[in-house]
């Protein structure tokens, strides 16, 4: 290994890692296509990856993880702040010294006979004032190749870093992929992440949830900016003006679909268009003009494959057609391509399922997920530049000015299709009480309300009470330049449980109202929870949807909201003294407004 940087903090840490892990070889990822191509060839030679049909899926590869290693493991994810109090009631905590000792014991010597790959990476365009650097060491080529899609990798990152100590250390060691010894640990005060005994994306692509959310949310708190679990999109109107919004949803609410949505034909013809800036994470800072600017710190999409098809998300599917890594989907052996449940209605007759066994459609039993060809959490890792609607601003370091922040969840009865919060403080209250009902897709009871403040429950790297206070503080700094805060709910049902709103592209009709509110050109009715549109202000042209049904899903029922307020009060108890007084006051105001 040549000296690849003069940065003393980087060199010292690498020496520590070498001493701990004892690799046979060390390779620095320089960012060149040549080096990545050689690694792809090596991974195919060892069977770690399979090259897919070059004509149909050029530059695409396939990988399987162990069946015990297919998802993020929240129960084995820790925030190791020095004080337990600082991890707060919503995170697992362990004393950092104790955890370092335990993890070093697990990782010690495990790179023996293997290669240590050193990946310098940037979250955000290299050199952007909103970007941050990290270095991940790993013993997995799969991790290197995924990181090379999901982030900007290479020694150029170190040139920009110079001698600074402001970079995140990431250690990944595959070890034996033993679930009993699997840990995903963040040490926010040390800018350090350690992940052992997993090889599944969300646990080992350390730039994503570990850095860009858990560590970065802590950094944002300390440094006065925000790291949020939000998509970023630009909505272009027929005049060519683009309004940017950021939106947070718990899982299974269609976040990726919204980020890449195609408007209905009627609006497309008029000249409306959606531009995708990001599908999962937003880093936001106050710019020189006092507005909030967002970048997507990632460079690719790590999307859930099942259910992705031409209709549900044309742009996501198009993004996977080249230079993509597929993990735990099924292989169609007839043409060496991929397949997953919900891709199309033609499951391959001669397939290999995600665990590596022969599979054909007669083996499929809908109620039994173990018979599926693709794992329900199988993924594609696709370069963002592949996306047909990627925003021209995506790769620019300045970020995009955010006019609206949208929260959302899956609520059958309670929350209206859309409403605007009364002001920033009230909007923070809305985000802090965010909730979604469990679906049949997840294990456990259906219809149980799970509170997931700002969709950050598994991703906030510090005490959530402090996190709410930070949001309130940002609002004070932004003043009248603050984005307007909205809440949407695409999932209102009738008494038989049928969805009432068509969703997908028709959500554009709701986004248009949101943008018009930001521009001061749409009306609203003030209710106990905020501003709700007049049914006439949602454009239903060309949609077979009657206005009475629209009125019913815009309705705010005082009894339902009185019950909701009681549940929020219960939810707030966990935050104890750290719950900001402003949010308590917001809750009291809601209770008073819905009391009979
Ligand atoms: C994701 C998640 O994979 O939020 O993006 O779980
Ligand atoms: Mn996510």
Coordinates of C-alpha atoms in Angstrom, one line a residue, residues 113-535:
X113 CA -6.0 -14.6 4.7
X114 CA -8.1 -11.8 3.3
X115 CA -7.8 -8.3 1.8
X116 CA -8.6 -5.1 3.6
X117 CA -10.2 -2.7 1.2
X118 CA -10.0 1.0 2.2
X119 CA -12.8 3.0 0.7
X120 CA -12.6 6.8 0.9
X121 CA -16.1 8.0 0.2
X122 CA -18.0 11.3 0.1
X123 CA -21.6 11.7 1.2
X124 CA -22.7 14.4 -1.2
X125 CA -20.9 15.7 -4.3
X126 CA -17.1 15.8 -3.6
X127 CA -16.2 19.2 -2.5
X128 CA -19.7 20.4 -1.9
X129 CA -19.9 22.6 1.3
X130 CA -22.8 20.3 2.4
X131 CA -20.8 17.1 1.9
X132 CA -18.8 15.1 4.4
X133 CA -16.1 12.5 4.1
X134 CA -15.8 9.0 5.4
X135 CA -13.5 6.0 5.2
X136 CA -14.8 2.5 5.4
X137 CA -12.6 -0.5 5.7
X138 CA -14.2 -3.8 4.7
X139 CA -13.2 -7.4 3.8
X140 CA -16.0 -7.7 1.3
X141 CA -15.8 -6.9 -2.4
X142 CA -19.6 -6.8 -2.5
X143 CA -19.5 -3.9 0.0
X144 CA -16.8 -2.1 -2.1
X145 CA -18.9 -2.4 -5.3
X146 CA -22.1 -1.3 -3.6
X147 CA -20.4 1.7 -1.9
X148 CA -19.1 2.6 -5.4
X149 CA -22.7 2.9 -6.5
X150 CA -24.3 4.4 -3.3
X151 CA -21.5 7.0 -2.6
X152 CA -18.8 8.9 -4.4
X153 CA -15.7 6.8 -3.8
X154 CA -12.0 7.3 -4.5
X155 CA -8.8 9.1 -3.5
X156 CA -10.3 12.4 -4.8
X157 CA -12.2 12.5 -1.5
X158 CA -8.9 12.5 0.5
X159 CA -7.6 15.3 -1.6
X160 CA -10.5 17.5 -0.6
X161 CA -10.3 16.3 3.0
X162 CA -6.6 17.5 3.3
X163 CA -5.4 17.3 6.9
X164 CA -8.8 17.7 8.5
X165 CA -10.0 15.3 11.2
X166 CA -13.6 15.8 10.2
X167 CA -14.3 12.4 8.6
X168 CA -16.2 9.3 9.8
X169 CA -14.4 6.1 10.5
X170 CA -16.3 3.0 9.4
X171 CA -15.1 -0.5 10.2
X172 CA -16.9 -3.4 8.6
X173 CA -15.8 -7.0 9.3
X174 CA -17.8 -9.9 7.9
X175 CA -16.5 -12.3 10.5
X176 CA -18.6 -15.5 10.4
X177 CA -21.9 -13.7 9.7
X178 CA -23.0 -15.0 13.0
X179 CA -26.4 -13.4 14.0
X180 CA -25.6 -13.9 17.7
X181 CA -22.5 -11.8 17.4
X182 CA -23.9 -9.2 14.9
X183 CA -23.6 -5.6 16.0
X184 CA -24.2 -2.3 14.2
X185 CA -22.7 0.4 16.5
X186 CA -22.5 4.1 16.2
X187 CA -20.1 6.1 18.4
X188 CA -21.4 9.7 17.6
X189 CA -18.9 11.5 19.8
X190 CA -16.0 9.7 18.0
X191 CA -17.3 9.9 14.4
X192 CA -17.0 6.1 14.4
X193 CA -19.1 3.2 13.1
X194 CA -18.4 -0.5 13.7
X195 CA -20.4 -3.2 12.0
X196 CA -19.6 -6.9 12.5
X197 CA -21.0 -10.3 11.4
X198 CA -23.3 -9.0 8.7
X199 CA -23.0 -8.6 4.9
X200 CA -26.4 -7.2 4.2
X201 CA -26.6 -3.7 2.7
X202 CA -28.3 -1.6 5.4
X203 CA -25.9 -3.0 8.0
X204 CA -22.7 -2.7 6.0
X205 CA -23.0 0.1 3.5
X206 CA -21.9 2.4 6.3
X207 CA -22.4 5.6 4.4
X208 CA -26.2 5.1 4.4
X209 CA -28.2 4.7 7.6
X210 CA -25.2 4.5 10.0
X211 CA -23.4 7.7 8.7
X212 CA -25.9 9.7 6.7
X213 CA -28.6 9.4 9.4
X214 CA -27.3 8.2 12.8
X215 CA -23.9 10.0 12.9
X216 CA -25.0 12.9 10.7
X217 CA -28.1 13.6 12.8
X218 CA -25.8 14.0 15.8
X219 CA -23.4 16.2 13.8
X220 CA -26.3 18.3 12.5
X221 CA -27.5 18.9 16.1
X222 CA -24.0 20.0 17.1
X223 CA -23.2 22.0 14.0
X224 CA -26.6 23.6 13.3
X225 CA -27.9 21.6 10.3
X226 CA -30.3 18.7 9.7
X227 CA -29.8 15.1 8.5
X228 CA -33.3 13.7 7.8
X229 CA -34.8 10.4 6.5
X230 CA -36.5 12.3 3.6
X231 CA -36.8 12.1 -0.2
X232 CA -36.3 15.3 -2.1
X233 CA -38.2 16.1 -5.3
X234 CA -38.6 19.0 -7.6
X235 CA -42.1 19.8 -9.0
X236 CA -41.9 21.7 -12.3
X237 CA -45.0 23.6 -13.4
X238 CA -45.9 24.5 -17.0
X239 CA -44.0 27.8 -16.7
X240 CA -40.8 25.9 -16.0
X241 CA -40.6 26.9 -12.4
X242 CA -39.4 24.2 -10.0
X243 CA -40.5 24.0 -6.4
X244 CA -38.5 21.6 -4.1
X245 CA -40.1 19.6 -1.3
X246 CA -38.6 17.1 1.2
X247 CA -40.8 14.3 2.6
X248 CA -40.5 11.8 5.4
X249 CA -42.5 8.5 5.5
X250 CA -42.2 5.4 7.6
X251 CA -41.5 2.2 5.5
X252 CA -44.3 0.8 3.4
X253 CA -45.8 4.2 2.5
X254 CA -44.5 4.5 -1.0
X255 CA -41.6 6.9 -0.4
X256 CA -39.6 5.8 -3.5
X257 CA -42.7 5.8 -5.6
X258 CA -43.4 9.4 -4.6
X259 CA -39.8 10.5 -5.2
X260 CA -39.9 9.2 -8.8
X261 CA -43.6 9.7 -9.6
X262 CA -45.0 10.3 -13.1
X263 CA -47.9 12.7 -13.1
X264 CA -51.2 11.7 -14.6
X265 CA -51.5 12.2 -18.4
X266 CA -53.7 15.3 -18.0
X267 CA -51.0 17.1 -15.9
X268 CA -48.1 15.8 -18.1
X269 CA -49.8 17.3 -21.1
X270 CA -50.1 20.6 -19.3
X271 CA -46.4 20.5 -18.7
X272 CA -46.0 19.3 -15.1
X273 CA -43.1 17.1 -14.3
X274 CA -41.4 15.6 -11.2
X275 CA -37.6 15.7 -10.8
X276 CA -36.0 13.3 -8.3
X277 CA -33.2 14.7 -6.2
X278 CA -33.1 11.9 -3.6
X279 CA -35.2 8.9 -2.5
X280 CA -34.2 8.3 1.1
X281 CA -32.0 10.9 2.8
X282 CA -31.7 14.7 2.9
X283 CA -29.0 16.8 4.5
X284 CA -30.2 20.4 4.9
X285 CA -28.5 23.6 5.8
X286 CA -29.5 27.3 6.0
X287 CA -28.0 29.0 2.9
X288 CA -26.7 32.6 2.5
X289 CA -30.2 33.8 1.6
X290 CA -31.6 32.4 4.8
X291 CA -33.5 29.5 3.1
X292 CA -33.1 25.8 3.8
X293 CA -31.0 24.0 1.2
X294 CA -31.0 20.2 0.8
X295 CA -28.6 17.8 -0.9
X296 CA -29.1 14.1 -1.3
X297 CA -25.9 12.7 0.2
X298 CA -26.2 9.4 -1.7
X299 CA -25.2 8.6 -5.3
X300 CA -27.6 5.7 -5.9
X301 CA -30.8 3.9 -4.8
X302 CA -30.8 0.9 -2.5
X303 CA -34.4 0.0 -3.3
X304 CA -36.8 -2.8 -2.4
X305 CA -37.3 -4.9 -5.5
X306 CA -40.6 -6.7 -4.9
X307 CA -43.5 -4.7 -6.0
X308 CA -41.4 -2.5 -8.3
X309 CA -42.8 -2.7 -11.8
X310 CA -43.5 -0.5 -14.8
X311 CA -46.7 0.7 -13.4
X312 CA -45.9 1.2 -9.7
X313 CA -42.5 2.9 -10.4
X314 CA -41.4 3.1 -14.0
X315 CA -38.4 5.3 -13.2
X316 CA -37.1 3.0 -10.4
X317 CA -37.3 0.0 -12.7
X318 CA -35.6 1.9 -15.5
X319 CA -32.8 2.8 -13.1
X320 CA -32.0 -0.9 -12.6
X321 CA -31.4 -1.7 -16.3
X322 CA -27.7 -1.2 -16.3
X323 CA -24.7 -1.1 -13.8
X324 CA -26.9 -2.4 -11.0
X325 CA -26.3 -5.0 -8.3
X326 CA -29.3 -7.2 -7.4
X327 CA -29.3 -8.8 -4.0
X328 CA -31.6 -11.8 -3.0
X329 CA -34.0 -11.5 -5.9
X330 CA -34.5 -14.6 -8.2
X331 CA -32.6 -15.5 -11.3
X332 CA -34.3 -16.5 -14.5
X333 CA -32.0 -19.3 -15.7
X334 CA -33.4 -19.2 -19.3
X335 CA -31.9 -15.8 -20.0
X336 CA -29.8 -15.0 -16.9
X337 CA -31.9 -12.1 -15.9
X338 CA -33.7 -11.3 -12.6
X339 CA -37.2 -11.6 -11.4
X340 CA -39.2 -10.7 -8.2
X341 CA -42.7 -10.9 -7.0
X342 CA -44.7 -8.0 -8.5
X343 CA -42.3 -7.4 -11.4
X344 CA -44.7 -8.8 -14.0
X345 CA -47.3 -11.5 -14.4
X346 CA -44.8 -13.9 -16.0
X347 CA -42.8 -15.6 -13.3
X348 CA -39.9 -17.6 -14.9
X349 CA -40.6 -21.3 -15.3
X350 CA -36.9 -22.2 -14.7
X351 CA -35.6 -20.0 -11.9
X352 CA -33.3 -20.1 -8.9
X353 CA -34.8 -18.5 -5.8
X354 CA -33.0 -16.2 -3.5
X355 CA -31.6 -18.9 -1.3
X356 CA -30.1 -20.7 -4.3
X357 CA -32.7 -23.5 -4.8
X358 CA -34.5 -24.4 -8.0
X359 CA -37.9 -22.6 -8.3
X360 CA -40.9 -22.5 -10.5
X361 CA -44.3 -20.8 -10.2
X362 CA -46.1 -24.0 -9.0
X363 CA -44.1 -23.7 -5.8
X364 CA -45.5 -20.3 -4.9
X365 CA -48.2 -20.1 -2.2
X366 CA -49.3 -16.5 -1.6
X367 CA -49.8 -16.8 2.1
X368 CA -46.4 -18.4 2.7
X369 CA -43.5 -16.0 2.2
X370 CA -41.0 -18.8 2.4
X371 CA -42.2 -19.9 -1.0
X372 CA -41.4 -16.6 -2.7
X373 CA -38.8 -16.5 -5.5
X374 CA -37.3 -13.3 -4.2
X375 CA -36.9 -12.4 -0.6
X376 CA -39.5 -9.7 0.4
X377 CA -36.6 -7.4 1.3
X378 CA -34.5 -8.2 -1.8
X379 CA -32.9 -5.1 -3.2
X380 CA -31.4 -3.3 -6.2
X381 CA -28.4 -1.0 -5.9
X382 CA -28.7 1.3 -8.9
X383 CA -26.8 4.4 -9.8
X384 CA -28.9 7.6 -9.4
X385 CA -27.8 8.8 -12.8
X386 CA -29.7 5.9 -14.4
X387 CA -33.0 7.4 -13.3
X388 CA -34.8 9.0 -16.2
X389 CA -36.2 11.8 -14.0
X390 CA -33.0 12.5 -12.0
X391 CA -32.9 16.2 -11.3
X392 CA -30.2 18.3 -13.1
X393 CA -29.5 19.7 -9.6
X394 CA -28.8 16.2 -8.1
X395 CA -25.0 16.3 -8.6
X396 CA -24.6 20.0 -7.9
X397 CA -23.1 20.7 -4.5
X398 CA -25.2 23.8 -3.7
X399 CA -28.4 21.9 -2.9
X400 CA -31.9 22.9 -3.7
X401 CA -34.1 25.4 -1.7
X402 CA -36.8 23.5 0.1
X403 CA -40.2 25.2 0.1
X404 CA -42.2 22.5 1.8
X405 CA -41.6 19.6 4.2
X406 CA -44.1 16.8 4.1
X407 CA -44.7 14.2 6.7
X408 CA -46.9 11.2 6.1
X409 CA -48.1 7.8 7.3
X410 CA -50.6 5.1 6.7
X411 CA -53.8 5.9 8.6
X412 CA -57.1 4.3 7.7
X413 CA -59.4 6.7 9.4
X414 CA -57.7 9.5 11.3
X415 CA -55.6 11.8 9.2
X416 CA -57.0 13.7 6.2
X417 CA -55.6 13.3 2.7
X418 CA -53.5 16.4 3.2
X419 CA -53.3 19.3 5.7
X420 CA -50.9 22.2 6.3
X421 CA -49.6 22.8 9.8
X422 CA -50.4 26.2 11.4
X423 CA -46.7 27.2 11.6
X424 CA -43.3 25.6 12.0
X425 CA -43.8 24.8 15.7
X426 CA -47.1 23.1 15.0
X427 CA -45.4 21.3 12.1
X428 CA -42.7 19.9 14.4
X429 CA -45.6 18.7 16.6
X430 CA -47.1 17.0 13.6
X431 CA -43.8 15.3 12.8
X432 CA -43.1 14.3 16.4
X433 CA -46.5 12.5 16.5
X434 CA -46.1 10.8 13.0
X435 CA -47.5 7.4 12.9
X436 CA -48.4 4.5 10.6
X437 CA -50.6 1.5 10.9
X438 CA -49.0 -1.9 10.4
X439 CA -50.1 -3.7 7.2
X440 CA -50.5 -7.4 6.5
X441 CA -47.1 -7.2 4.8
X442 CA -45.4 -7.0 8.1
X443 CA -45.3 -9.6 10.9
X444 CA -47.6 -9.0 13.8
X445 CA -51.1 -7.6 14.2
X446 CA -52.6 -5.5 11.4
X447 CA -53.7 -2.0 12.1
X448 CA -51.5 -1.3 15.1
X449 CA -50.4 2.3 15.3
X450 CA -46.6 2.7 15.5
X451 CA -45.3 6.1 16.2
X452 CA -42.3 7.0 14.2
X453 CA -41.4 10.7 14.7
X454 CA -40.2 12.2 11.4
X455 CA -39.6 8.5 10.3
X456 CA -36.4 8.8 12.3
X457 CA -37.1 6.3 15.1
X458 CA -34.4 3.8 14.1
X459 CA -32.1 6.5 12.7
X460 CA -31.8 9.3 15.2
X461 CA -28.3 9.2 16.7
X462 CA -29.2 11.0 20.0
X463 CA -32.0 11.7 22.4
X464 CA -35.2 12.3 20.5
X465 CA -36.3 15.0 22.9
X466 CA -33.1 17.0 22.0
X467 CA -33.9 16.2 18.3
X468 CA -37.3 17.8 18.6
X469 CA -35.7 20.8 20.3
X470 CA -33.2 21.0 17.5
X471 CA -36.0 21.2 14.9
X472 CA -37.6 24.0 16.9
X473 CA -34.3 25.8 17.0
X474 CA -33.9 25.5 13.2
X475 CA -37.4 27.0 12.8
X476 CA -36.4 30.0 14.9
X477 CA -33.3 30.5 12.8
X478 CA -35.2 30.2 9.5
X479 CA -38.0 32.6 10.7
X480 CA -40.3 33.5 7.8
X481 CA -38.0 31.7 5.3
X482 CA -38.9 28.4 6.9
X483 CA -40.4 25.8 4.6
X484 CA -44.1 25.2 5.2
X485 CA -44.9 21.9 6.9
X486 CA -47.6 19.5 5.6
X487 CA -49.0 16.1 6.4
X488 CA -50.3 13.6 3.8
X489 CA -52.1 10.3 4.1
X490 CA -52.8 8.4 0.9
X491 CA -54.3 5.5 2.8
X492 CA -57.8 6.4 4.0
X493 CA -60.2 3.5 3.6
X494 CA -63.9 2.8 3.5
X495 CA -65.6 0.6 6.1
X496 CA -64.6 -2.5 4.1
X497 CA -60.9 -1.5 4.2
X498 CA -60.7 -0.5 0.5
X499 CA -58.4 2.5 -0.2
X500 CA -60.4 5.5 -1.2
X501 CA -57.7 7.7 -2.8
X502 CA -56.1 6.3 -6.0
X503 CA -52.6 7.3 -5.0
X504 CA -49.5 6.8 -7.2
X505 CA -49.3 9.5 -10.0
X506 CA -52.6 11.0 -8.8
X507 CA -50.7 12.1 -5.6
X508 CA -49.4 14.9 -7.9
X509 CA -52.8 16.6 -7.5
X510 CA -52.1 16.9 -3.8
X511 CA -48.6 18.0 -4.4
X512 CA -49.9 20.8 -6.6
X513 CA -52.1 22.1 -3.8
X514 CA -49.1 22.0 -1.5
X515 CA -47.0 24.0 -4.0
X516 CA -49.9 26.5 -4.5
X517 CA -50.1 26.9 -0.7
X518 CA -46.3 27.7 -0.6
X519 CA -46.9 30.3 -3.3
X520 CA -49.9 31.7 -1.6
X521 CA -52.3 30.9 -4.5
X522 CA -54.5 28.2 -2.9
X523 CA -57.2 28.5 -0.3
X524 CA -57.7 26.4 2.8
X525 CA -60.1 25.9 5.7
X526 CA -58.8 26.3 9.2
X527 CA -59.5 23.2 11.4
X528 CA -58.5 22.0 14.8
X529 CA -55.4 20.3 13.3
X530 CA -54.3 22.9 10.7
X531 CA -55.3 24.0 7.2
X532 CA -57.2 21.5 5.0
X533 CA -58.0 22.2 1.3
X534 CA -61.5 23.0 0.1
X535 CA -62.4 19.9 -1.9

